[in-house]
Structures are given as structure tokens and as C-alpha cells.
Amino acid sequence: KGNNGGDGLVFARQLAILERHCAVLLSSPPDELSADARANYDILAAAGHELHQWSGDHEQFADLATRANWIVDAMLGTGARGNPRPPFDTLIDLINKAGKNVLALDVPSGLDCETGELGQLTIRANYTITFVAMKQGFVAEKARPYLGRVMVADIGFPLEWLPGNILESI
């Protein structure tokens, strides 16, 4: 429902622009979304895209996952610490068991991007698109199997704003 969820909704909008079908499964009600996430949700809703509110029903998830070629993880972002709480813990488990390719946006949910510590449940991504710069925790050996191939996306953040040697240290 926060920034990472908003990134997922932007990703869904971009897929729609490319005329690729995607279904969005929200882990929170639309009225709990952050302002930016809600703006992107409203654009998708107005355009008639497939949007679902997760009810906690495993069958609902299974139905959507069965139709998917990929699952995009945009649940927990850079501010998440510790073990994922409900409903994220259940969704992480379902995603990992779905047998689909997984793309994590910014950081796999359940992974602490500062330390590389894993939550009790952590997304196992095939690919991670991280924003601006590689995250410090991504170099931790235990984090690597959960990241898949990592790509850094430039989202318009001026790299000269980063502290002096940050790019060399991560």
C-alpha cells in the first residue's frame, strides 16, 4: 500500500501501455493506499484493467497465478525490517510455491536491503529490478539466492546527489 506498491501499479500501467495483459492483486484495500499508489490505482481502474483485492483466499491467488507467466513482487520495499507480517507472509509463501517466474521491484519482499538479512519468509526472485543504485544488503552471500539477476534502473535520480563514495562501496 506504500511506495513499493505504487511502483508495482506504475509497472502495471507500463505493461498496459505496451498492450500486455496483467492482473493486479492488492494486499490492502484501495482506500489504504498511499497517495501516489492510489493515483496509479485510479488510472488503472478508470481504464478498466483487471484489479483484485486479496480476500485471504488461497484459491483466489491460485486462480490468478495459474493464468500468469510472471509474478511481480511489489509488496515490501526498502523500509521493511524483520519478518513479514500478515498478509505479506502468506502471499510470499504462495508466490514462492506458485512455480512461476518472479520479478521483484526494488527488493524481494522479506529481504532487508541494508543488511541482507532474510525474513522467515522471503521472495525468491528470478530477477530484481532495483532503483537508483545497488542496495548494500545485496552483497550479502545469504541474500544472493533470493535476488536472482539484479538490474539497476535509473529512475531519474541524479547520481551526483549520492554521498561521495557510496557507489564504490556497494
PDB file of C-alpha atoms in Angstrom:
ATOM      1  CA  LYS A   1       0.000   0.000   0.000  1.00  0.00           C
ATOM      2  CA  GLY A   2       3.072   2.240   0.126  1.00  0.00           C
ATOM      3  CA  ASN A   3       5.819   3.263  -2.262  1.00  0.00           C
ATOM      4  CA  ASN A   4       6.700  -0.262  -3.391  1.00  0.00           C
ATOM      5  CA  GLY A   5       3.040  -0.992  -4.098  1.00  0.00           C
ATOM      6  CA  GLY A   6       2.897   2.258  -6.041  1.00  0.00           C
ATOM      7  CA  ASP A   7       5.900   1.090  -8.071  1.00  0.00           C
ATOM      8  CA  GLY A   8       4.005  -2.104  -8.850  1.00  0.00           C
ATOM      9  CA  LEU A   9       0.996  -0.133 -10.046  1.00  0.00           C
ATOM     10  CA  VAL A  10       3.249   2.021 -12.262  1.00  0.00           C
ATOM     11  CA  PHE A  11       4.742  -1.199 -13.642  1.00  0.00           C
ATOM     12  CA  ALA A  12       1.228  -2.485 -14.391  1.00  0.00           C
ATOM     13  CA  ARG A  13       0.405   0.799 -16.151  1.00  0.00           C
ATOM     14  CA  GLN A  14       3.525   0.482 -18.286  1.00  0.00           C
ATOM     15  CA  LEU A  15       2.581  -3.090 -19.225  1.00  0.00           C
ATOM     16  CA  ALA A  16      -0.877  -1.845 -20.199  1.00  0.00           C
ATOM     17  CA  ILE A  17       0.689   0.828 -22.419  1.00  0.00           C
ATOM     18  CA  LEU A  18       2.641  -1.969 -24.135  1.00  0.00           C
ATOM     19  CA  GLU A  19      -0.683  -3.815 -24.534  1.00  0.00           C
ATOM     20  CA  ARG A  20       0.385  -6.634 -22.210  1.00  0.00           C
ATOM     21  CA  HIS A  21      -2.361  -8.039 -20.036  1.00  0.00           C
ATOM     22  CA  CYS A  22      -1.727  -8.110 -16.321  1.00  0.00           C
ATOM     23  CA  ALA A  23      -3.879  -8.697 -13.286  1.00  0.00           C
ATOM     24  CA  VAL A  24      -3.183  -6.703 -10.130  1.00  0.00           C
ATOM     25  CA  LEU A  25      -3.758  -8.303  -6.746  1.00  0.00           C
ATOM     26  CA  LEU A  26      -3.853  -5.727  -3.955  1.00  0.00           C
ATOM     27  CA  SER A  27      -2.857  -6.834  -0.473  1.00  0.00           C
ATOM     28  CA  SER A  28      -4.618  -3.784   1.023  1.00  0.00           C
ATOM     29  CA  PRO A  29      -7.935  -2.076   0.275  1.00  0.00           C
ATOM     30  CA  PRO A  30      -7.643   0.789  -2.238  1.00  0.00           C
ATOM     31  CA  ASP A  31      -8.611   3.355   0.416  1.00  0.00           C
ATOM     32  CA  GLU A  32      -5.462   2.417   2.399  1.00  0.00           C
ATOM     33  CA  LEU A  33      -3.072   3.099  -0.495  1.00  0.00           C
ATOM     34  CA  SER A  34      -0.582   5.953  -0.256  1.00  0.00           C
ATOM     35  CA  ALA A  35      -1.432   9.000  -2.358  1.00  0.00           C
ATOM     36  CA  ASP A  36       0.932   8.063  -5.208  1.00  0.00           C
ATOM     37  CA  ALA A  37      -0.149   4.416  -5.179  1.00  0.00           C
ATOM     38  CA  ARG A  38      -3.803   5.461  -5.149  1.00  0.00           C
ATOM     39  CA  ALA A  39      -3.300   7.787  -8.120  1.00  0.00           C
ATOM     40  CA  ASN A  40      -1.881   4.914 -10.173  1.00  0.00           C
ATOM     41  CA  TYR A  41      -4.601   2.547  -8.960  1.00  0.00           C
ATOM     42  CA  ASP A  42      -7.266   5.048 -10.022  1.00  0.00           C
ATOM     43  CA  ILE A  43      -5.719   5.344 -13.501  1.00  0.00           C
ATOM     44  CA  LEU A  44      -5.755   1.549 -13.911  1.00  0.00           C
ATOM     45  CA  ALA A  45      -9.303   1.298 -12.565  1.00  0.00           C
ATOM     46  CA  ALA A  46     -10.584   4.054 -14.873  1.00  0.00           C
ATOM     47  CA  ALA A  47      -9.035   2.267 -17.845  1.00  0.00           C
ATOM     48  CA  GLY A  48     -10.810  -0.964 -16.901  1.00  0.00           C
ATOM     49  CA  HIS A  49      -7.778  -3.068 -16.041  1.00  0.00           C
ATOM     50  CA  GLU A  50      -8.084  -6.272 -14.034  1.00  0.00           C
ATOM     51  CA  LEU A  51      -7.796  -5.300 -10.362  1.00  0.00           C
ATOM     52  CA  HIS A  52      -8.435  -7.602  -7.417  1.00  0.00           C
ATOM     53  CA  GLN A  53      -8.461  -7.117  -3.654  1.00  0.00           C
ATOM     54  CA  TRP A  54      -6.948 -10.166  -1.944  1.00  0.00           C
ATOM     55  CA  SER A  55      -9.503 -11.715   0.351  1.00  0.00           C
ATOM     56  CA  GLY A  56      -7.068 -14.064   2.061  1.00  0.00           C
ATOM     57  CA  ASP A  57      -8.472 -16.928  -0.001  1.00  0.00           C
ATOM     58  CA  HIS A  58      -5.702 -19.166  -1.327  1.00  0.00           C
ATOM     59  CA  GLU A  59      -7.963 -20.220  -4.211  1.00  0.00           C
ATOM     60  CA  GLN A  60      -8.222 -16.602  -5.386  1.00  0.00           C
ATOM     61  CA  PHE A  61      -4.431 -16.382  -5.522  1.00  0.00           C
ATOM     62  CA  ALA A  62      -4.149 -19.798  -7.205  1.00  0.00           C
ATOM     63  CA  ASP A  63      -6.622 -18.773  -9.916  1.00  0.00           C
ATOM     64  CA  LEU A  64      -4.620 -15.660 -10.759  1.00  0.00           C
ATOM     65  CA  ALA A  65      -1.251 -17.428 -10.526  1.00  0.00           C
ATOM     66  CA  THR A  66      -2.417 -20.236 -12.815  1.00  0.00           C
ATOM     67  CA  ARG A  67      -3.057 -17.694 -15.570  1.00  0.00           C
ATOM     68  CA  ALA A  68       0.260 -15.871 -15.047  1.00  0.00           C
ATOM     69  CA  ASN A  69       3.552 -16.238 -16.857  1.00  0.00           C
ATOM     70  CA  TRP A  70       5.234 -13.952 -14.315  1.00  0.00           C
ATOM     71  CA  ILE A  71       4.513 -12.679 -10.834  1.00  0.00           C
ATOM     72  CA  VAL A  72       5.741  -9.195  -9.957  1.00  0.00           C
ATOM     73  CA  ASP A  73       6.585  -8.695  -6.279  1.00  0.00           C
ATOM     74  CA  ALA A  74       5.882  -5.109  -5.250  1.00  0.00           C
ATOM     75  CA  MET A  75       4.808  -5.679  -1.658  1.00  0.00           C
ATOM     76  CA  LEU A  76       7.557  -4.660   0.764  1.00  0.00           C
ATOM     77  CA  GLY A  77      10.233  -2.126  -0.076  1.00  0.00           C
ATOM     78  CA  THR A  78      13.407  -0.652   1.298  1.00  0.00           C
ATOM     79  CA  GLY A  79      11.893   0.325   4.653  1.00  0.00           C
ATOM     80  CA  ALA A  80      10.802  -3.199   5.595  1.00  0.00           C
ATOM     81  CA  ARG A  81      12.623  -4.831   8.520  1.00  0.00           C
ATOM     82  CA  GLY A  82      12.177  -8.158  10.287  1.00  0.00           C
ATOM     83  CA  ASN A  83       9.776 -10.940   9.473  1.00  0.00           C
ATOM     84  CA  PRO A  84       6.937 -10.033   7.119  1.00  0.00           C
ATOM     85  CA  ARG A  85       3.581  -9.764   8.899  1.00  0.00           C
ATOM     86  CA  PRO A  86       0.156 -10.814   7.597  1.00  0.00           C
ATOM     87  CA  PRO A  87      -0.949 -10.725   4.867  1.00  0.00           C
ATOM     88  CA  PHE A  88       2.528 -10.442   3.337  1.00  0.00           C
ATOM     89  CA  ASP A  89       3.868 -13.617   4.944  1.00  0.00           C
ATOM     90  CA  THR A  90       1.105 -15.701   3.383  1.00  0.00           C
ATOM     91  CA  LEU A  91       1.448 -14.025  -0.011  1.00  0.00           C
ATOM     92  CA  ILE A  92       5.236 -14.545  -0.017  1.00  0.00           C
ATOM     93  CA  ASP A  93       4.717 -18.234   0.740  1.00  0.00           C
ATOM     94  CA  LEU A  94       2.098 -18.571  -2.008  1.00  0.00           C
ATOM     95  CA  ILE A  95       4.281 -16.764  -4.554  1.00  0.00           C
ATOM     96  CA  ASN A  96       7.304 -18.930  -3.743  1.00  0.00           C
ATOM     97  CA  LYS A  97       5.208 -22.094  -4.109  1.00  0.00           C
ATOM     98  CA  ALA A  98       3.474 -20.984  -7.333  1.00  0.00           C
ATOM     99  CA  GLY A  99       6.266 -22.209  -9.602  1.00  0.00           C
ATOM    100  CA  LYS A 100       6.236 -19.028 -11.704  1.00  0.00           C
ATOM    101  CA  ASN A 101       8.982 -16.630 -12.736  1.00  0.00           C
ATOM    102  CA  VAL A 102       9.174 -13.818 -10.197  1.00  0.00           C
ATOM    103  CA  LEU A 103      10.324 -10.257 -10.771  1.00  0.00           C
ATOM    104  CA  ALA A 104      10.964  -8.255  -7.590  1.00  0.00           C
ATOM    105  CA  LEU A 105      10.694  -4.476  -7.764  1.00  0.00           C
ATOM    106  CA  ASP A 106      13.469  -2.716  -5.818  1.00  0.00           C
ATOM    107  CA  VAL A 107      13.947  -5.538  -3.281  1.00  0.00           C
ATOM    108  CA  PRO A 108      12.478  -9.029  -2.834  1.00  0.00           C
ATOM    109  CA  SER A 109       9.826  -8.798  -0.100  1.00  0.00           C
ATOM    110  CA  GLY A 110      11.219 -10.165   3.173  1.00  0.00           C
ATOM    111  CA  LEU A 111      14.832  -9.171   2.423  1.00  0.00           C
ATOM    112  CA  ASP A 112      16.382  -6.363   4.469  1.00  0.00           C
ATOM    113  CA  CYS A 113      18.158  -4.398   1.746  1.00  0.00           C
ATOM    114  CA  GLU A 114      20.520  -2.716   4.205  1.00  0.00           C
ATOM    115  CA  THR A 115      21.830  -5.844   5.942  1.00  0.00           C
ATOM    116  CA  GLY A 116      20.947  -8.706   3.597  1.00  0.00           C
ATOM    117  CA  GLU A 117      19.092 -10.424   6.458  1.00  0.00           C
ATOM    118  CA  LEU A 118      16.280 -12.706   5.349  1.00  0.00           C
ATOM    119  CA  GLY A 119      12.835 -12.765   6.874  1.00  0.00           C
ATOM    120  CA  GLN A 120      11.422 -16.108   7.882  1.00  0.00           C
ATOM    121  CA  LEU A 121       9.647 -15.896   4.522  1.00  0.00           C
ATOM    122  CA  THR A 122      11.398 -14.070   1.679  1.00  0.00           C
ATOM    123  CA  ILE A 123      10.546 -13.869  -2.017  1.00  0.00           C
ATOM    124  CA  ARG A 124      12.837 -15.959  -4.233  1.00  0.00           C
ATOM    125  CA  ALA A 125      13.071 -13.762  -7.316  1.00  0.00           C
ATOM    126  CA  ASN A 126      14.396 -14.744 -10.726  1.00  0.00           C
ATOM    127  CA  TYR A 127      15.099 -11.069 -11.388  1.00  0.00           C
ATOM    128  CA  THR A 128      15.262  -7.983  -9.208  1.00  0.00           C
ATOM    129  CA  ILE A 129      14.984  -4.522 -10.727  1.00  0.00           C
ATOM    130  CA  THR A 130      16.343  -2.191  -8.096  1.00  0.00           C
ATOM    131  CA  PHE A 131      16.099   1.564  -8.342  1.00  0.00           C
ATOM    132  CA  VAL A 132      18.854   4.205  -8.429  1.00  0.00           C
ATOM    133  CA  ALA A 133      21.743   2.089  -7.076  1.00  0.00           C
ATOM    134  CA  MET A 134      22.581  -1.403  -5.875  1.00  0.00           C
ATOM    135  CA  LYS A 135      21.459  -1.904  -2.284  1.00  0.00           C
ATOM    136  CA  GLN A 136      24.105  -2.588   0.364  1.00  0.00           C
ATOM    137  CA  GLY A 137      22.464  -5.813   1.572  1.00  0.00           C
ATOM    138  CA  PHE A 138      22.535  -7.330  -1.914  1.00  0.00           C
ATOM    139  CA  VAL A 139      26.211  -8.217  -1.497  1.00  0.00           C
ATOM    140  CA  ALA A 140      25.482 -10.498   1.473  1.00  0.00           C
ATOM    141  CA  GLU A 141      26.090 -14.090   0.435  1.00  0.00           C
ATOM    142  CA  LYS A 142      22.823 -15.291   2.017  1.00  0.00           C
ATOM    143  CA  ALA A 143      20.825 -12.708   0.034  1.00  0.00           C
ATOM    144  CA  ARG A 144      22.082 -13.722  -3.400  1.00  0.00           C
ATOM    145  CA  PRO A 145      19.829 -16.783  -3.948  1.00  0.00           C
ATOM    146  CA  TYR A 146      16.776 -14.585  -3.310  1.00  0.00           C
ATOM    147  CA  LEU A 147      17.734 -11.814  -5.726  1.00  0.00           C
ATOM    148  CA  GLY A 148      18.160 -13.671  -8.994  1.00  0.00           C
ATOM    149  CA  ARG A 149      19.698 -11.461 -11.647  1.00  0.00           C
ATOM    150  CA  VAL A 150      19.875  -7.870 -10.395  1.00  0.00           C
ATOM    151  CA  MET A 151      19.442  -4.881 -12.687  1.00  0.00           C
ATOM    152  CA  VAL A 152      19.685  -1.255 -11.596  1.00  0.00           C
ATOM    153  CA  ALA A 153      17.071   1.048 -13.116  1.00  0.00           C
ATOM    154  CA  ASP A 154      17.701   4.740 -13.493  1.00  0.00           C
ATOM    155  CA  ILE A 155      14.504   6.474 -12.432  1.00  0.00           C
ATOM    156  CA  GLY A 156      15.796   9.976 -12.937  1.00  0.00           C
ATOM    157  CA  PHE A 157      17.613  10.314  -9.613  1.00  0.00           C
ATOM    158  CA  PRO A 158      20.815  12.340 -10.144  1.00  0.00           C
ATOM    159  CA  LEU A 159      23.674  10.061  -9.076  1.00  0.00           C
ATOM    160  CA  GLU A 160      25.767  13.101  -8.126  1.00  0.00           C
ATOM    161  CA  TRP A 161      23.386  13.566  -5.181  1.00  0.00           C
ATOM    162  CA  LEU A 162      24.627  10.334  -3.640  1.00  0.00           C
ATOM    163  CA  PRO A 163      27.252  10.639  -0.869  1.00  0.00           C
ATOM    164  CA  GLY A 164      30.839  10.675  -2.182  1.00  0.00           C
ATOM    165  CA  ASN A 165      31.908   7.054  -2.224  1.00  0.00           C
ATOM    166  CA  ILE A 166      28.600   5.234  -1.959  1.00  0.00           C
ATOM    167  CA  LEU A 167      28.767   3.833  -5.485  1.00  0.00           C
ATOM    168  CA  GLU A 168      32.206   2.343  -4.865  1.00  0.00           C
ATOM    169  CA  SER A 169      31.189   0.807  -1.542  1.00  0.00           C
ATOM    170  CA  ILE A 170      28.153  -1.136  -2.781  1.00  0.00           C
TER     171      ILE A 170
END
